[in-house]
Coordinates of C-alpha atoms and ligand atoms in Angstrom, one line a residue:
X35 CA 152.5 177.8 59.3
X36 CA 150.8 176.3 62.1
X37 CA 150.2 178.7 65.5
X38 CA 151.9 177.8 68.7
X39 CA 149.2 177.0 70.8
X40 CA 148.3 174.0 72.9
X41 CA 145.7 171.7 71.8
X42 CA 143.4 171.4 74.9
X43 CA 140.3 169.2 73.4
X44 CA 136.8 170.7 74.6
X45 CA 135.8 167.8 76.6
X46 CA 132.9 168.3 78.9
X47 CA 134.0 166.9 82.0
X48 CA 136.8 169.2 81.9
X49 CA 133.4 171.8 83.2
X50 CA 132.7 169.9 86.3
X51 CA 136.7 169.7 86.9
X52 CA 136.4 173.3 87.0
X53 CA 133.6 174.0 88.7
X54 CA 135.0 171.8 91.5
X55 CA 138.0 173.4 91.9
X56 CA 137.1 176.9 91.5
X57 CA 133.1 176.9 92.8
X58 CA 133.3 173.8 94.8
X59 CA 131.3 175.2 97.5
X60 CA 128.6 176.5 94.8
X61 CA 125.4 174.5 95.7
X62 CA 123.0 172.3 93.2
X63 CA 119.7 172.1 95.4
X64 CA 116.8 169.3 94.0
X65 CA 113.6 169.2 94.5
X66 CA 113.8 165.2 95.1
X67 CA 111.6 162.6 93.5
X68 CA 111.7 161.2 96.9
X69 CA 110.8 164.4 98.4
X70 CA 112.9 166.3 100.6
X71 CA 114.9 169.3 99.1
X72 CA 118.4 167.9 99.0
X73 CA 121.9 170.0 98.8
X74 CA 125.0 169.4 97.1
X75 CA 127.9 171.2 95.5
X76 CA 129.7 171.4 92.5
X77 CA 132.9 169.2 94.5
X78 CA 130.9 166.7 95.6
X79 CA 128.9 166.4 91.9
X80 CA 132.5 166.3 90.2
X81 CA 133.6 163.2 93.2
X82 CA 130.4 161.3 92.3
X83 CA 130.4 161.9 88.7
X84 CA 134.1 160.4 88.7
X85 CA 132.7 157.2 90.7
X86 CA 129.9 156.7 88.2
X87 CA 132.6 156.6 85.4
X88 CA 134.8 154.2 87.2
X89 CA 131.6 152.0 87.6
X90 CA 130.9 152.0 84.5
X91 CA 134.1 151.6 83.0
X92 CA 134.5 148.2 85.5
X93 CA 131.1 146.7 84.2
X94 CA 132.5 147.3 80.4
X95 CA 130.6 150.4 79.4
X96 CA 133.0 152.3 76.7
X97 CA 133.4 154.8 74.0
X98 CA 130.6 155.4 71.8
X99 CA 127.7 153.2 74.0
X100 CA 124.5 154.9 74.7
X101 CA 123.4 155.0 78.2
X102 CA 120.1 156.0 78.6
X103 CA 118.4 158.3 81.1
X104 CA 114.4 158.8 82.2
X105 CA 114.9 161.3 84.3
X106 CA 113.4 164.9 85.8
X107 CA 116.5 167.6 86.6
X108 CA 118.5 166.7 89.5
X109 CA 121.7 166.7 91.1
X110 CA 121.9 162.9 90.1
X111 CA 120.7 163.0 86.5
X112 CA 123.5 165.9 86.4
X113 CA 126.4 163.1 87.7
X114 CA 125.1 160.8 85.0
X115 CA 125.9 163.5 82.2
X116 CA 129.3 164.0 83.2
X117 CA 129.7 160.7 84.7
X118 CA 128.7 158.7 81.2
X119 CA 130.4 161.6 79.2
X120 CA 133.4 161.0 81.1
X121 CA 134.3 157.5 79.9
X122 CA 133.4 158.5 76.5
X123 CA 129.9 157.0 76.6
X124 CA 127.0 159.0 75.3
X125 CA 123.9 160.4 77.7
X126 CA 120.8 159.4 75.9
X127 CA 117.9 161.7 77.2
X128 CA 114.6 160.0 77.1
X129 CA 111.5 162.1 77.1
X130 CA 109.3 160.7 79.9
X131 CA 106.3 162.3 78.6
X132 CA 106.4 160.5 75.5
X133 CA 104.0 157.1 74.7
X134 CA 105.5 154.4 76.6
X135 CA 105.6 152.3 72.9
X136 CA 107.6 155.6 71.5
X137 CA 110.0 155.5 74.3
X138 CA 111.0 151.9 73.7
X139 CA 110.9 152.7 70.1
X140 CA 113.9 155.6 70.7
X141 CA 115.4 153.3 73.0
X142 CA 115.9 150.6 70.7
X143 CA 116.8 153.0 67.6
X144 CA 119.5 154.3 69.6
X145 CA 120.4 150.7 71.0
X146 CA 121.0 152.0 74.6
X147 CA 123.2 149.4 76.9
X148 CA 121.7 150.6 80.1
X149 CA 119.1 152.7 81.5
X150 CA 118.8 155.2 84.5
X151 CA 115.6 155.8 85.5
X152 CA 113.7 158.2 88.4
X153 CA 111.8 156.0 90.9
X154 CA 108.6 157.9 89.8
X155 CA 109.1 156.2 86.0
X156 CA 109.4 152.6 87.6
X157 CA 106.1 151.1 86.3
X158 CA 107.0 152.5 83.0
X159 CA 110.1 151.3 82.8
X160 CA 108.6 147.7 84.0
X161 CA 106.4 147.9 81.4
X162 CA 109.1 148.5 78.3
X163 CA 111.7 146.4 79.9
X164 CA 110.7 143.1 77.4
X165 CA 111.1 145.0 74.5
X166 CA 114.8 146.6 75.3
X167 CA 116.7 143.5 74.6
X168 CA 119.9 145.7 74.2
X169 CA 119.8 147.1 77.9
X170 CA 122.1 145.0 79.9
X171 CA 121.6 147.3 83.0
X172 CA 118.5 149.1 84.8
X173 CA 119.9 151.7 87.4
X174 CA 117.3 153.0 89.5
X175 CA 118.4 157.0 90.6
X176 CA 118.0 156.6 94.3
X177 CA 119.4 154.4 97.3
X178 CA 119.0 151.1 98.5
X179 CA 116.2 151.9 101.0
X180 CA 114.2 153.5 98.4
X181 CA 114.8 150.9 95.7
X182 CA 111.4 149.7 94.5
X183 CA 110.4 146.2 94.3
X184 CA 110.2 145.8 90.2
X185 CA 109.9 143.3 87.8
X186 CA 113.1 144.4 86.4
X187 CA 116.2 142.4 85.3
X188 CA 119.2 143.8 86.3
X189 CA 118.3 146.3 88.6
X190 CA 120.9 148.2 90.9
X191 CA 120.3 151.3 93.3
X192 CA 122.0 154.0 91.6
X193 CA 123.8 154.7 95.3
X194 CA 125.1 151.2 95.1
X195 CA 126.4 151.3 91.7
X196 CA 128.5 154.5 92.5
X197 CA 129.9 152.3 95.8
X198 CA 131.4 150.2 93.2
X199 CA 133.6 153.2 91.6
X200 CA 136.4 155.3 92.5
X201 CA 136.6 159.0 93.3
X202 CA 139.9 159.1 91.7
X203 CA 138.9 157.6 88.4
X204 CA 140.9 159.2 85.6
X205 CA 138.7 160.7 82.9
X206 CA 139.4 158.8 79.8
X207 CA 140.8 160.9 76.9
X208 CA 139.4 161.0 73.3
X209 CA 138.8 163.6 70.6
X210 CA 136.7 166.7 71.3
X211 CA 134.5 165.8 68.5
X212 CA 133.6 162.6 69.9
X213 CA 129.7 161.9 70.7
X214 CA 128.7 163.2 74.0
X215 CA 124.8 163.5 74.4
X216 CA 122.1 162.2 72.3
X217 CA 118.3 163.1 72.3
X218 CA 115.6 162.9 69.9
X219 CA 113.5 165.1 68.4
X220 CA 109.7 165.4 68.9
X221 CA 108.9 164.1 65.7
X222 CA 105.8 165.7 65.1
X223 CA 106.2 164.2 61.6
X224 CA 107.4 160.9 60.9
X225 CA 109.7 159.0 63.5
X226 CA 111.7 161.0 65.7
X227 CA 115.4 161.5 64.2
X228 CA 118.3 161.7 66.7
X229 CA 120.5 164.9 67.5
X230 CA 123.7 163.8 68.6
X231 CA 125.9 166.6 70.4
X232 CA 129.6 166.5 70.7
X233 CA 131.6 167.5 73.2
X234 CA 132.7 170.3 71.4
X235 CA 129.8 171.6 70.6
X236 CA 128.1 171.6 74.3
X237 CA 131.5 173.4 75.4
X238 CA 130.9 175.9 72.6
X239 CA 127.2 176.4 73.3
X240 CA 127.6 176.7 77.0
X241 CA 130.3 179.4 76.7
X242 CA 128.0 181.3 74.0
X243 CA 124.8 181.2 76.3
X244 CA 126.6 182.4 79.3
X245 CA 127.4 185.7 77.7
X246 CA 125.9 189.1 79.0
X247 CA 123.8 189.7 76.1
X248 CA 122.5 186.0 76.1
X249 CA 121.5 184.3 79.6
X250 CA 123.5 186.9 81.4
X251 CA 125.1 184.4 83.9
X252 CA 127.6 185.1 86.7
X253 CA 128.7 183.0 89.2
X254 CA 126.7 185.2 91.7
X255 CA 123.3 183.8 90.0
X256 CA 121.1 181.5 91.3
X257 CA 119.6 179.5 88.4
X258 CA 116.2 178.0 88.4
X259 CA 116.6 175.2 85.5
X260 CA 113.0 174.5 84.7
X261 CA 114.0 173.4 81.2
X262 CA 114.4 170.0 81.5
X263 CA 117.5 167.9 80.9
X264 CA 115.7 165.3 78.8
X265 CA 114.4 167.8 76.4
X266 CA 117.0 169.9 74.2
X267 CA 119.8 169.4 76.9
X268 CA 118.3 172.0 79.6
X269 CA 119.4 174.6 77.0
X270 CA 122.9 173.7 78.0
X271 CA 122.4 175.0 81.4
X272 CA 123.8 171.6 83.0
X273 CA 127.3 172.6 81.4
X274 CA 127.1 176.7 81.6
X275 CA 126.5 176.7 85.1
X276 CA 129.0 174.9 86.5
X277 CA 131.5 176.6 83.8
X278 CA 130.4 179.7 85.4
X279 CA 130.3 179.0 88.9
X280 CA 126.4 179.7 89.3
X281 CA 124.0 178.1 91.8
X282 CA 121.9 175.8 90.1
X283 CA 118.6 174.9 91.5
X284 CA 116.6 171.7 89.8
X285 CA 113.0 171.3 90.3
X286 CA 112.6 167.7 89.9
X287 CA 109.1 166.6 88.8
X288 CA 107.3 169.7 90.2
X289 CA 106.8 172.2 87.7
X290 CA 103.2 173.9 88.6
X291 CA 103.1 177.4 89.3
X292 CA 103.3 177.3 93.1
X293 CA 106.2 174.7 93.4
X294 CA 108.1 176.9 90.8
X295 CA 107.5 180.2 93.0
X296 CA 108.1 178.5 96.1
X297 CA 111.9 177.9 94.7
X298 CA 112.3 181.1 93.4
X299 CA 111.6 182.4 97.1
X300 CA 113.5 179.7 98.7
X301 CA 116.6 179.4 96.9
X302 CA 116.5 183.0 95.8
X303 CA 116.8 182.1 92.1
X304 CA 117.8 185.1 90.0
X305 CA 117.8 183.9 86.2
X306 CA 115.4 181.0 84.9
X307 CA 114.5 179.7 81.7
X308 CA 111.4 177.4 80.1
X309 CA 108.6 177.0 78.1
X310 CA 105.7 179.6 78.0
X311 CA 103.1 177.1 79.7
X312 CA 105.5 177.0 82.7
X313 CA 105.1 181.2 83.1
X314 CA 101.6 181.2 82.5
X315 CA 101.6 178.6 85.2
X316 CA 104.0 180.9 87.5
X317 CA 101.3 184.2 86.7
X318 CA 98.5 182.6 87.2
X319 CA 99.6 181.1 90.8
X320 CA 100.8 184.9 91.8
X321 CA 97.7 186.3 90.8
X322 CA 95.4 183.8 92.8
X323 CA 97.9 183.9 95.9
X324 CA 98.7 187.3 96.0
X325 CA 102.4 186.6 96.4
X326 CA 105.6 188.1 94.8
X327 CA 108.7 186.9 93.4
X328 CA 111.5 189.3 94.7
X329 CA 114.6 188.2 93.6
X330 CA 114.2 186.9 89.9
X331 CA 116.0 189.3 87.5
X332 CA 115.9 187.6 84.1
X333 CA 113.3 185.0 82.4
X334 CA 114.6 183.5 79.6
X335 CA 111.2 181.9 77.4
X336 CA 111.9 179.8 74.3
X337 CA 110.6 176.4 73.1
X338 CA 107.4 178.1 71.6
X339 CA 106.8 181.4 70.8
X340 CA 106.1 183.8 74.0
X341 CA 103.3 186.3 73.8
X342 CA 103.6 189.7 73.8
X343 CA 101.3 189.8 76.7
X344 CA 103.1 187.8 78.4
X345 CA 106.6 189.4 78.1
X346 CA 104.6 192.6 78.8
X347 CA 102.9 191.1 82.1
X348 CA 106.2 189.9 83.4
X349 CA 108.5 192.9 82.6
X350 CA 106.0 195.5 83.7
X351 CA 104.0 193.8 86.7
X352 CA 107.3 191.6 87.7
X353 CA 109.7 193.8 87.3
X354 CA 111.5 190.9 85.6
X355 CA 113.5 191.2 82.3
X356 CA 112.3 189.0 79.5
X357 CA 114.5 187.5 77.1
X358 CA 112.6 185.7 73.9
X359 CA 114.7 182.8 72.6
X360 CA 114.1 180.4 69.9
X361 CA 116.4 177.2 69.3
X362 CA 115.9 173.4 68.3
X363 CA 117.3 169.9 69.5
X364 CA 119.4 169.8 66.8
X365 CA 121.3 173.2 67.6
X366 CA 122.0 171.9 71.4
X367 CA 119.6 174.2 71.4
X368 CA 120.1 177.9 71.7
X369 CA 120.4 179.5 68.5
X370 CA 119.0 183.0 69.4
X371 CA 118.3 185.6 72.0
X372 CA 116.1 188.7 72.2
X373 CA 118.4 190.9 74.2
X374 CA 118.1 194.6 73.1
X375 CA 120.9 196.1 71.1
X376 CA 121.9 199.9 72.6
X377 CA 120.0 201.7 70.2
X378 CA 116.7 199.8 70.9
X379 CA 116.9 200.7 74.5
X380 CA 116.5 204.2 73.3
X381 CA 112.7 203.5 71.9
X382 CA 109.7 204.0 73.6
X383 CA 108.5 200.9 75.7
X384 CA 105.7 199.7 73.2
X385 CA 108.4 199.8 70.2
X386 CA 111.0 197.6 72.6
X387 CA 108.4 195.0 73.1
X388 CA 107.8 194.8 69.2
X389 CA 111.2 193.7 69.0
X390 CA 111.3 191.8 72.2
X391 CA 107.9 189.6 70.8
X392 CA 110.5 188.4 68.0
X393 CA 112.8 185.9 68.4
X394 CA 115.8 187.5 68.8
X395 CA 119.2 187.7 67.5
X396 CA 121.8 185.2 66.2
X397 CA 124.5 184.4 69.0
X398 CA 127.9 184.6 67.8
X399 CA 128.5 181.1 66.3
X400 CA 125.1 180.7 64.8
X401 CA 124.7 182.1 60.9
X402 CA 121.2 182.2 59.7
X403 CA 119.6 183.2 56.6
X404 CA 116.2 182.9 55.3
X405 CA 115.2 181.3 51.4
X406 CA 112.9 180.6 49.3
X407 CA 111.9 177.0 47.8
X408 CA 114.8 177.3 45.6
X409 CA 117.2 177.9 48.1
X410 CA 117.6 182.2 47.1
X411 CA 118.4 184.2 49.7
X412 CA 115.8 186.4 50.7
X413 CA 116.1 190.0 52.2
X414 CA 116.3 190.8 55.6
X415 CA 113.6 193.4 55.8
X416 CA 111.2 191.8 58.5
X417 CA 108.6 191.5 55.8
X418 CA 109.6 188.7 53.4
X419 CA 109.3 185.2 55.1
X420 CA 111.2 181.9 54.1
X421 CA 112.6 178.9 55.1
X422 CA 115.0 179.8 58.4
X423 CA 118.5 178.0 57.8
X424 CA 121.4 177.8 59.8
X425 CA 124.9 176.6 60.0
X426 CA 127.6 176.4 62.9
X427 CA 129.9 174.7 65.0
X428 CA 127.3 173.7 67.5
X429 CA 124.3 172.8 65.0
X430 CA 123.9 169.3 63.7
X431 CA 125.7 168.2 60.4
X432 CA 123.1 165.1 60.1
X433 CA 121.0 163.1 62.4
X434 CA 122.1 159.5 64.5
X435 CA 122.2 156.6 61.4
X436 CA 121.7 159.2 58.9
X437 CA 117.8 160.0 59.3
X438 CA 116.5 162.9 57.6
X439 CA 118.9 163.8 55.0
X440 CA 116.9 166.4 53.2
X441 CA 117.4 168.8 55.9
X442 CA 121.2 169.0 55.3
X443 CA 122.3 170.6 52.4
X444 CA 126.1 170.5 50.7
X445 CA 127.1 174.0 51.7
X446 CA 126.6 173.0 55.8
X447 CA 123.1 174.6 56.0
X448 CA 120.6 172.8 58.0
X449 CA 116.7 173.6 57.2
X450 CA 114.8 173.7 60.5
X451 CA 111.7 173.4 59.1
X452 CA 110.7 177.0 60.6
X453 CA 109.4 179.8 58.5
X454 CA 110.8 183.0 59.8
X455 CA 111.9 186.7 58.7
X456 CA 115.1 188.5 59.8
X457 CA 114.9 192.1 60.0
X458 CA 117.7 194.7 59.3
X459 CA 118.5 195.0 63.1
X460 CA 119.1 191.2 63.1
X461 CA 116.1 189.9 65.0
X462 CA 114.6 186.6 63.6
X463 CA 110.5 186.0 64.2
X464 CA 109.2 183.1 63.4
X465 CA 106.2 183.0 61.2
X466 CA 105.4 179.3 61.7
X467 CA 106.5 175.9 61.6
X468 CA 106.6 175.0 57.6
X469 CA 104.0 172.4 58.0
X470 CA 101.4 174.8 60.1
X471 CA 101.5 177.5 58.0
X472 CA 98.0 178.1 56.3
X473 CA 98.2 178.2 52.7
X474 CA 94.9 180.4 51.9
X475 CA 94.5 181.5 48.2
X476 CA 98.5 180.8 47.2
X477 CA 99.7 183.2 50.3
X478 CA 100.8 182.3 53.7
X479 CA 99.0 183.0 57.1
X480 CA 101.0 182.1 60.1
X481 CA 99.4 180.5 62.8
X482 CA 101.7 181.7 65.4
X483 CA 100.8 185.0 65.1
X484 CA 97.0 185.1 65.0
X485 CA 97.8 182.5 68.7
X486 CA 100.3 185.3 69.8
X487 CA 97.3 188.0 69.5
X488 CA 94.5 185.7 70.7
X489 CA 96.2 185.0 74.2
X490 CA 96.1 188.5 74.7
X491 CA 92.5 188.4 75.2
X492 CA 91.4 188.6 79.1
X493 CA 89.5 185.3 79.0
X494 CA 91.7 183.3 76.8
X495 CA 94.2 180.8 78.6
X496 CA 95.6 179.3 75.5
X497 CA 94.5 179.6 71.4
X498 CA 95.7 177.3 68.7
X499 CA 95.1 178.0 64.9
X500 CA 94.6 175.4 62.2
X501 CA 94.0 175.3 58.8
X502 CA 90.9 173.8 57.5
X503 CA 90.2 172.7 53.6
X504 CA 87.9 175.4 52.0
X505 CA 86.9 174.9 47.9
X506 CA 87.9 178.0 47.3
X507 CA 90.9 179.4 49.0
X508 CA 92.5 176.0 49.6
X509 CA 92.8 176.3 53.1
X510 CA 91.4 178.9 55.8
X511 CA 91.9 179.9 59.5
X512 CA 90.3 178.0 62.3
X513 CA 90.6 179.8 66.0
X514 CA 90.6 177.3 68.3
X515 CA 90.4 178.7 72.3
X516 CA 90.3 177.4 75.8
X517 CA 89.1 179.5 78.1
X518 CA 90.2 180.6 81.5
X519 CA 88.4 178.8 84.3
X520 CA 85.1 180.7 85.0
X521 CA 85.5 183.2 81.9
X522 CA 83.0 183.3 79.2
X523 CA 83.8 184.5 75.7
X524 CA 81.8 184.3 72.4
X525 CA 82.9 184.0 68.5
X526 CA 82.0 187.8 67.8
X527 CA 83.7 188.8 70.8
X528 CA 87.0 186.9 69.9
X529 CA 87.1 188.3 66.3
X530 CA 86.5 191.4 67.6
X531 CA 89.1 191.4 69.5
X532 CA 91.8 190.5 66.3
X533 CA 89.8 192.9 64.5
X534 CA 92.3 195.8 63.2
X535 CA 95.2 193.6 64.8
X536 CA 95.5 191.6 61.9
X537 CA 95.1 191.9 57.9
X538 CA 91.3 191.1 57.1
X539 CA 92.2 188.0 55.1
X540 CA 94.0 186.6 57.8
X541 CA 90.9 186.8 60.0
X542 CA 89.7 183.6 61.3
X543 CA 86.7 182.2 59.4
X544 CA 85.5 180.2 62.9
X545 CA 86.0 180.5 66.3
X546 CA 85.9 176.7 68.3
X547 CA 86.0 176.7 72.2
X548 CA 87.4 173.3 73.6
X549 CA 88.2 172.4 77.3
X550 CA 92.1 172.1 76.8
X551 CA 94.6 172.5 73.9
X552 CA 96.6 169.1 73.4
X553 CA 100.4 169.7 73.7
X554 CA 103.1 167.2 72.8
X555 CA 105.7 165.9 75.1
X556 CA 108.1 168.5 74.7
X557 CA 105.2 171.2 75.7
X558 CA 104.0 172.6 72.0
X559 CA 101.0 172.9 70.6
X560 CA 100.1 169.6 69.1
X561 CA 98.9 170.5 65.9
X562 CA 98.1 167.1 64.4
X563 CA 96.1 166.0 66.7
X564 CA 93.8 169.3 66.5
X565 CA 93.7 168.9 63.0
X566 CA 92.4 165.2 63.3
X567 CA 90.1 166.3 65.9
X568 CA 88.3 168.9 63.2
X569 CA 89.0 167.1 60.3
X570 CA 85.3 167.2 59.5
X571 CA 84.6 170.5 60.8
X572 CA 82.8 172.8 58.0
X573 CA 83.5 176.1 57.8
X574 CA 80.3 178.8 57.5
X575 CA 80.1 180.2 54.2
Ligands
LIG2088 P1 112.7 171.3 70.3 O1 114.0 170.7 69.4 O2 111.6 170.5 70.6 O3 113.3 172.2 71.0 O4 111.7 171.9 69.0 C1 112.2 173.1 68.4 C2 111.4 174.0 67.4 O5 110.3 174.7 68.7 C3 111.6 175.0 66.5 O6 112.3 174.6 65.6 C4 110.5 175.9 66.5 O7 109.5 175.3 65.6 C5 109.7 175.5 67.7 N1 110.4 176.7 68.9 C6 111.5 177.2 69.5 N2 111.8 178.1 70.4 C7 110.4 179.1 69.7 C8 110.3 180.4 69.7 N3 110.8 181.1 70.7 N4 109.0 180.7 69.0 C9 108.3 179.9 68.7 N5 108.8 178.6 68.1 C10 109.9 177.9 68.7

C-alpha cells in the first residue's frame, strides 16, 4: 500500500523561494570583483534568478543544457546557480585555477552551451574561446559600464541579460532526480571526471550539513563562504545558507589572511568553512598584525587534512571551535564532520584533540566501510586501514558520460580512492590517498600522518612526504619541507622532532628543503609534481 503523502519534488529553486519569503531581508554580502562591497538580499537574489531563468529560456536554453560558470563566490554567481537550475539546465562550475588548456578540455567534454565569467578572467576566456565552438553565449558577470573590450564572440554583460528576463518567470517543473550541477574532479590521475549532482542530492546534502552536529547553521548565523563555489559545490553552503536563512558573506577573489579577517570582523561572521591553507593564512595574519577575530564560533576545515597543531591553535588561542570534515566532489561533497559525541566531551582536552584530528563521523545519509583489496570489510578498530567506500542518496552513482566505471561496484558502493580507518566511536581517519601511500617492505606508511606531525614544528610552514624508490624496501619516505620566512632548521632537527612520535620504520630516510610546496588547483599538495621533481633523488645509505 502506498502512503498518502504529497509528492513534492526536491527542486533547488524551492530553496531560494523559501529564503525570499521567510528570510527575504537577510543579506548576501560580496567583496565584488569590481572592488566595492556589494549588499543584496535573498529576496533580490530570488527575483534576479527568475529573471535570468526567463532570459535563458527565451534564448532557447533548456532542460539538460550545460551552462558553465568561471567565477569566484559572489551574489551573481549564486543567482546563476538558481537561475540555470530553475529551467532544468545544469550549472557547470569551472575551476579558474586549472591550466587554460585543461579548462577548455573540461568545457569541451561537458559540451557547455554558454559560459558566465568574472571580468578578472577576461583574458583567460579570450584565450580559450576559439577552442569552445559549442559555447554560443559568453556572459561577463558585470554591468555594461564594466564590460571589458575583449575579443570574445557573442559577449553580453550579465546585467543586460537579466534585463531581457522577467522577475515573475515561473520555474520549470521536472523530476527531482534531474541533473542540477556539474563539477569535474581534480584529475590528479588521468583526465578529470565529472560529478553530476541532482536537485534531490543538493537538497538532501544541504539539509544534512545544516544540522546542529554538522555545520550547526542557524538563521542567526553569518556564514563566511571561503570554500569556492567552483570547487566541490561550496560544500553545499550555497543551498544550506538560504534554506536556513543565514547571512552569507562571499569573499570574491581575495582569500588572503588579511582580507578574510577583515570580512570576519566587518560582517561579524560566526561560521566559516575552508581548506587548511586559508586558515594557515588567517593564523599568520593574526600573529603578524596582533589583531583578533571576535565573533567567529565555528570553523569547519576540510578538503585536505587539518593538522592537529592547527586545530589546537584555533581552539585554544582564538577560542573558536574547529570541526574537521572530509568529503569529495563526488559526494556533493560533505561526508563526515568531527563534532564530538557526549561521551567524548568528558575526556581531557588532549584526548579530545585525538578525535578532532580525525576526519569525523558520517552524516546521516552517508554509509561508510573500509575494505581490503578483495572487498572484504575490515574491522572498525581505529587501526586496520583499507579502501574507504561510501554509499548514499547524495553520492555519485557514476561519472558524467560513464567515465571511471571501476570506482563503482554492483552493490552501489563508490570507492573513494582514500585509505582510512574507522574506529569504535564511528570516527574515520584518512591515512592517505591510495596512490600516495608509501609501500615500504610490503607495509604501508601514511604520508598524511607524517606531514601532519611535521607541520607542528615551529619553523615549518608546510610539509609533504613522498615515496622514493628503494632497492630493498621498494619505497622509503622523503620528507619535503618549506620553512616559514626567516626560520632556519636542519634535517637532524626535523627528524629529532618526529622521533618518538611515529614508528621507527616510518621515519623519513631524508629531508629536503624547498622554497614552496606545489599545490593543485583545489589546494591539495601536488604530489605528482613533487615526485617528478625528486625523481632522481638518491636516498642516503
Ligand atoms: P575534492 O573532490 O577535490 O574535494 O577532493 C576530495 C579528496 O580530498 C578526498 O578524496 C580526500 O583525498 C581529500 N580530502 C578531503 N577532505 C580531507 C580531509 N579532511 N583530510 C584529508 N584528506 C581530505
